Amino acid sequence: MTQTNSAPPPPPVKPAKKSPFRRISIIWLVPLIALVAVLGVAVKTYLDQGPLIKISFDNATGISAGSTELHYRDVTVGVVEDVGFSDGLESVIVSVRLHNDVAEYVDDTAQFWVVRPEVTAQGVSGLATVLSGVFIEGIWDSAPGGLVEKFTGLADAPLQRLNDEGVLLTLRAGSDVSLTEGAPIVYQGLNVGKIGKTSISQDGTTAEAQAIIFSPHDRLVDTATRFWDTSGFSFTLGAGGAALDFTSIASLISGGVTFGTLVSGGEPLEPGATITVYADEATARASVFSGDEGETLNLSAVFEENIAGLSVGAPVELGGLNIGRVNSLNGLVDADRFGDNRVRLVATLSIRPGKLGIEGDQTEETALEFLSGRVRDGLRARLATTSILTGGLKVELIEVPGAPPAEIEDLGDAGPRIPTTASEVSDVSATAEGVFQRINDLPVEEIMTQAINLLGNINALITSEGVRSAPENLNGLLADARGVVNSEGVRALPGQMNEAIDQLATLIEGFNEAALSERLGKALDDAADAAKGVNSAVEGVPDLIARIEGVAANIEEVAIDKMADQVTELLTTVDSFLNQQSTRALPESLSGALDELGAVLVQLREAGVVETAKDTLNSASNAADTFADASRDLPRLIEQARLVLSQAGTTIEGYQANNGLGRDARTALREVERAAQAVSSLARAIERNPNSLLTGR
Amino acid sequence: MKTAREMDLIGCKRCTRVSPPGTGVCPRCGGKINSRDPKSLQKVMAWWVLGLACYIPGNLYPMLETKTLVSSDSSTIVGGAVELAHHGAWGVAFIILLASVVIPVGKFVIILGLVIGVHRGPQVSDDLRQKLYEVVEYIGRWSMVDVFVVAVLSSLVQLQTLVNISPGRASIFFALSVVFTMLSAQSFDSRLIWDTGRTPDPADPQPEGTGPAGTEKERTA
């Protein structure tokens, strides 16, 4: 089936070009360009590749080649390329491909550590690494110092992440302080620092820890700053209730440290300075004034008294200011020096020159010089009581006025020795014990018992029937006296006397008539007897007055109103008795009787009847007898009155008198006295001139 | 039956009009015409090499990077498929493997086979070669389904730190690989299949001088 009739001419065939490039398609440029691009990228990548550094770690927990990153300020600056071992398999070598832009800075200041998730009392850190895996963190300073290829990685993150972050310190634990790694440093409740790795100091005596105070709080710390422990808690139970106090949960669990600049004038701390941490704030404050640092002057002092209570560390005070402490204590026996073999107490005092306040250099020499001068002026060392309760002793340097001259002796190796003086040790416990013993010995209970008994007796006395009835008795007594005075017998006395005198007058008249001298003489004798009876009765009156005076004297001192009233009443009664008409009328009656007697005698003279006279004389004799009888009654009456007043005086004794009563009583008694004098004078008149009874003159 | 070339005619690939030899431009549609693309195999091989080159990182680098709050995960195509298979998602794993491994690799092999067939003489029938070529041409675009999935996921799942899916480096290379293999397949002048064909034609025995060992230059001459 060929188309022969219309066979077309053979198609013109272009001759092949001679150039070999014509045979190659332009399209090959595409893979060529791709190849060039790939090569370019490869070369660039290779050229951009940073250096490889090798960091050795103890272990490579969580580090994996190809994915674990190196961070600087939380920016990835490298990737771990390989994890291998060092020679001898002693450590893990982690090879890290650094980025080129930081390579210059990774010099010998660089530090590397592995950031792992950590859960501590202070919080959780590195939480991101829980999910993303650990990473290596590095720090280095900001000055390029040339690449270093081998590093030793840190086991833990360093305290100071960046150089400008704060001030690094070395904390030294004082007594009773425990430093905890990772514990916070708190200031005014803020976390301003952190305690790092703890270790034992080189001499093995204290624990030390690195610590950092973060910027900007590092300006709070200077040489005057004191650090103290705030760990633990305090529990107080008081009137305000129970109080539990602690700084923070973290410090409760793991401890913490705080600080305060207690005095001004500190200088900036040098980085890495060693600072002591005290157990509490009080100790820290005390340390400001005790001054742990600086050289010391050692003095010895020999105390005559060997007194227990002085201990090493006891303060040495000058004018109340702590200038040092007791360094050591020893006994000393030096027969040559002291002349006996007694053991004496030698204390070595370590004095801090800085505390003496010396101008200029505060060295051992200037301090010794200063003290020597003061010793010449009388400065002496002595023991004194620190606390009256504990009985602890301290060494006091005081100036003793008029002390015998003494110097600080230089004993060569033993150092200077300061003279001492008598100690002022008040053994308060013993004194207090003595006081209490004395108080104890007081017969307090006996005194109390006696006092109670006394009061009981007084009470019983006062409430007793006798005392209560004493006023009534007195009243009754006075009433009795009044009754006696007012009694019929006494009252009747004037009447009877009158009658007797009448009879006597009749008798005398009859006698006159009859002139019977014997009978008259007998009658007169009887009359004399009667007068004598009156006289003897009156003799007791001065005694009575003396007693009344005694009573009055007592009354002056004593007083009970009622009593006084009653006494007044009594005296008034006595007065009224003496003033009463019948008594007053007695002399008048006597006078009247004598008048009547005279009249009778006149009548007798006129009548002149012997029998009548005889009868009259008999009657007179009877009357005289009766009068004598009556006179005999009078002493009894006076005795009774005296008795009454004596009883009244006795009763009044023991009471205090007030002046008013005393005056009243005196007045009354004077009246009594006057009445008594009147009676006395009457009696004397009768005694002196019994005839007047008969004659009426 | 003779081909246009055997009849000294040039067929236009756009409008199928035949023109006499020497015609550079199709008189009907104005398209550039030539009897055979003289550098077809070169183009095919160039794109093929690029495609293959891109296919290698496309499989080595992660295709998809999934970042969730607690984890960051990136997986390559094959790794992802294997993981899916481990989780029992055999169907999905099969589809991914088919679309991302079997088809691209098959394309590379088929294109290379076609080129070799043209260059060294066919080992299989012309009909099969034509069918393979058509399959390659047709199926090429579906390889982009992988890239498409990655693109959709990346744009939809953007929840910041919670869940974040972003295309991995492999996605770009894989896409480039697909593009280059498609270009490679399109660069292949399917007419060459028949030039070297050994389809028995009892009525018209194969003319001499057009053996399978002939060079491209000779064939296009």
Short mmCIF file of C-alpha atoms in Angstrom, two decimals, chain B residues 59-136:
data_model
loop_
_atom_site.label_atom_id
_atom_site.label_comp_id
_atom_site.label_asym_id
_atom_site.label_seq_id
_atom_site.Cartn_x
_atom_site.Cartn_y
_atom_site.Cartn_z
CA ASN B 59 12.30 10.56 51.66
CA LEU B 60 15.15 11.18 54.09
CA TYR B 61 13.91 14.42 55.58
CA PRO B 62 10.77 14.57 57.64
CA MET B 63 7.65 15.21 55.69
CA LEU B 64 5.52 16.51 58.51
CA GLU B 65 6.55 18.16 61.78
CA THR B 66 3.95 17.86 64.51
CA LYS B 67 4.50 19.89 67.63
CA THR B 68 2.15 19.46 70.51
CA LEU B 69 2.38 20.93 73.97
CA VAL B 70 4.39 18.07 75.31
CA SER B 71 6.05 16.58 72.33
CA SER B 72 7.59 17.36 69.04
CA ASP B 73 7.35 14.73 66.39
CA SER B 74 8.65 14.62 62.88
CA SER B 75 8.51 11.67 60.62
CA THR B 76 9.54 10.83 57.14
CA ILE B 77 7.12 9.43 54.61
CA VAL B 78 8.12 5.86 55.02
CA GLY B 79 8.58 6.23 58.75
CA GLY B 80 5.09 7.68 59.07
CA ALA B 81 3.60 4.90 57.04
CA VAL B 82 5.40 2.29 59.10
CA GLU B 83 4.21 3.97 62.28
CA LEU B 84 0.65 3.97 60.97
CA ALA B 85 0.99 0.31 60.12
CA HIS B 86 2.22 -0.33 63.64
CA HIS B 87 -0.86 1.34 64.95
CA GLY B 88 -2.99 -0.93 62.81
CA ALA B 89 -3.97 1.62 60.20
CA TRP B 90 -3.05 -0.66 57.39
CA GLY B 91 -5.30 1.03 54.89
CA VAL B 92 -3.87 4.46 55.39
CA ALA B 93 -0.38 3.09 55.49
CA PHE B 94 -1.01 1.31 52.23
CA ILE B 95 -2.35 4.42 50.55
CA ILE B 96 0.60 6.48 51.72
CA LEU B 97 3.06 3.89 50.62
CA LEU B 98 1.29 3.58 47.29
CA ALA B 99 1.13 7.31 46.65
CA SER B 100 4.50 8.22 48.02
CA VAL B 101 6.71 5.27 47.30
CA VAL B 102 5.26 2.83 44.83
CA ILE B 103 3.99 5.34 42.30
CA PRO B 104 7.02 7.64 42.24
CA VAL B 105 9.45 4.78 42.18
CA GLY B 106 7.34 3.13 39.47
CA LYS B 107 7.43 6.33 37.47
CA PHE B 108 11.17 6.49 37.69
CA VAL B 109 11.49 2.91 36.61
CA ILE B 110 8.97 3.22 33.76
CA ILE B 111 10.49 6.40 32.39
CA LEU B 112 13.93 4.92 32.58
CA GLY B 113 12.60 1.77 30.87
CA LEU B 114 10.99 3.80 28.13
CA VAL B 115 14.17 5.69 27.48
CA ILE B 116 16.16 2.49 27.42
CA GLY B 117 13.58 0.96 25.19
CA VAL B 118 13.94 3.80 22.73
CA HIS B 119 17.67 3.82 23.00
CA ARG B 120 18.49 0.17 22.99
CA GLY B 121 15.50 -1.31 21.39
CA PRO B 122 12.38 -2.40 23.10
CA GLN B 123 12.16 -5.50 25.25
CA VAL B 124 8.41 -5.35 25.47
CA SER B 125 5.73 -4.69 22.96
CA ASP B 126 5.08 -1.21 21.65
CA ASP B 127 1.53 -1.41 22.90
CA LEU B 128 2.61 -2.08 26.46
CA ARG B 129 5.15 0.72 26.28
CA GLN B 130 2.50 3.09 25.07
CA LYS B 131 0.20 2.02 27.88
CA LEU B 132 2.93 2.43 30.47
CA TYR B 133 3.64 5.86 29.07
CA GLU B 134 0.00 6.83 29.35
CA VAL B 135 -0.19 5.53 32.89
CA VAL B 136 2.86 7.54 33.83
#
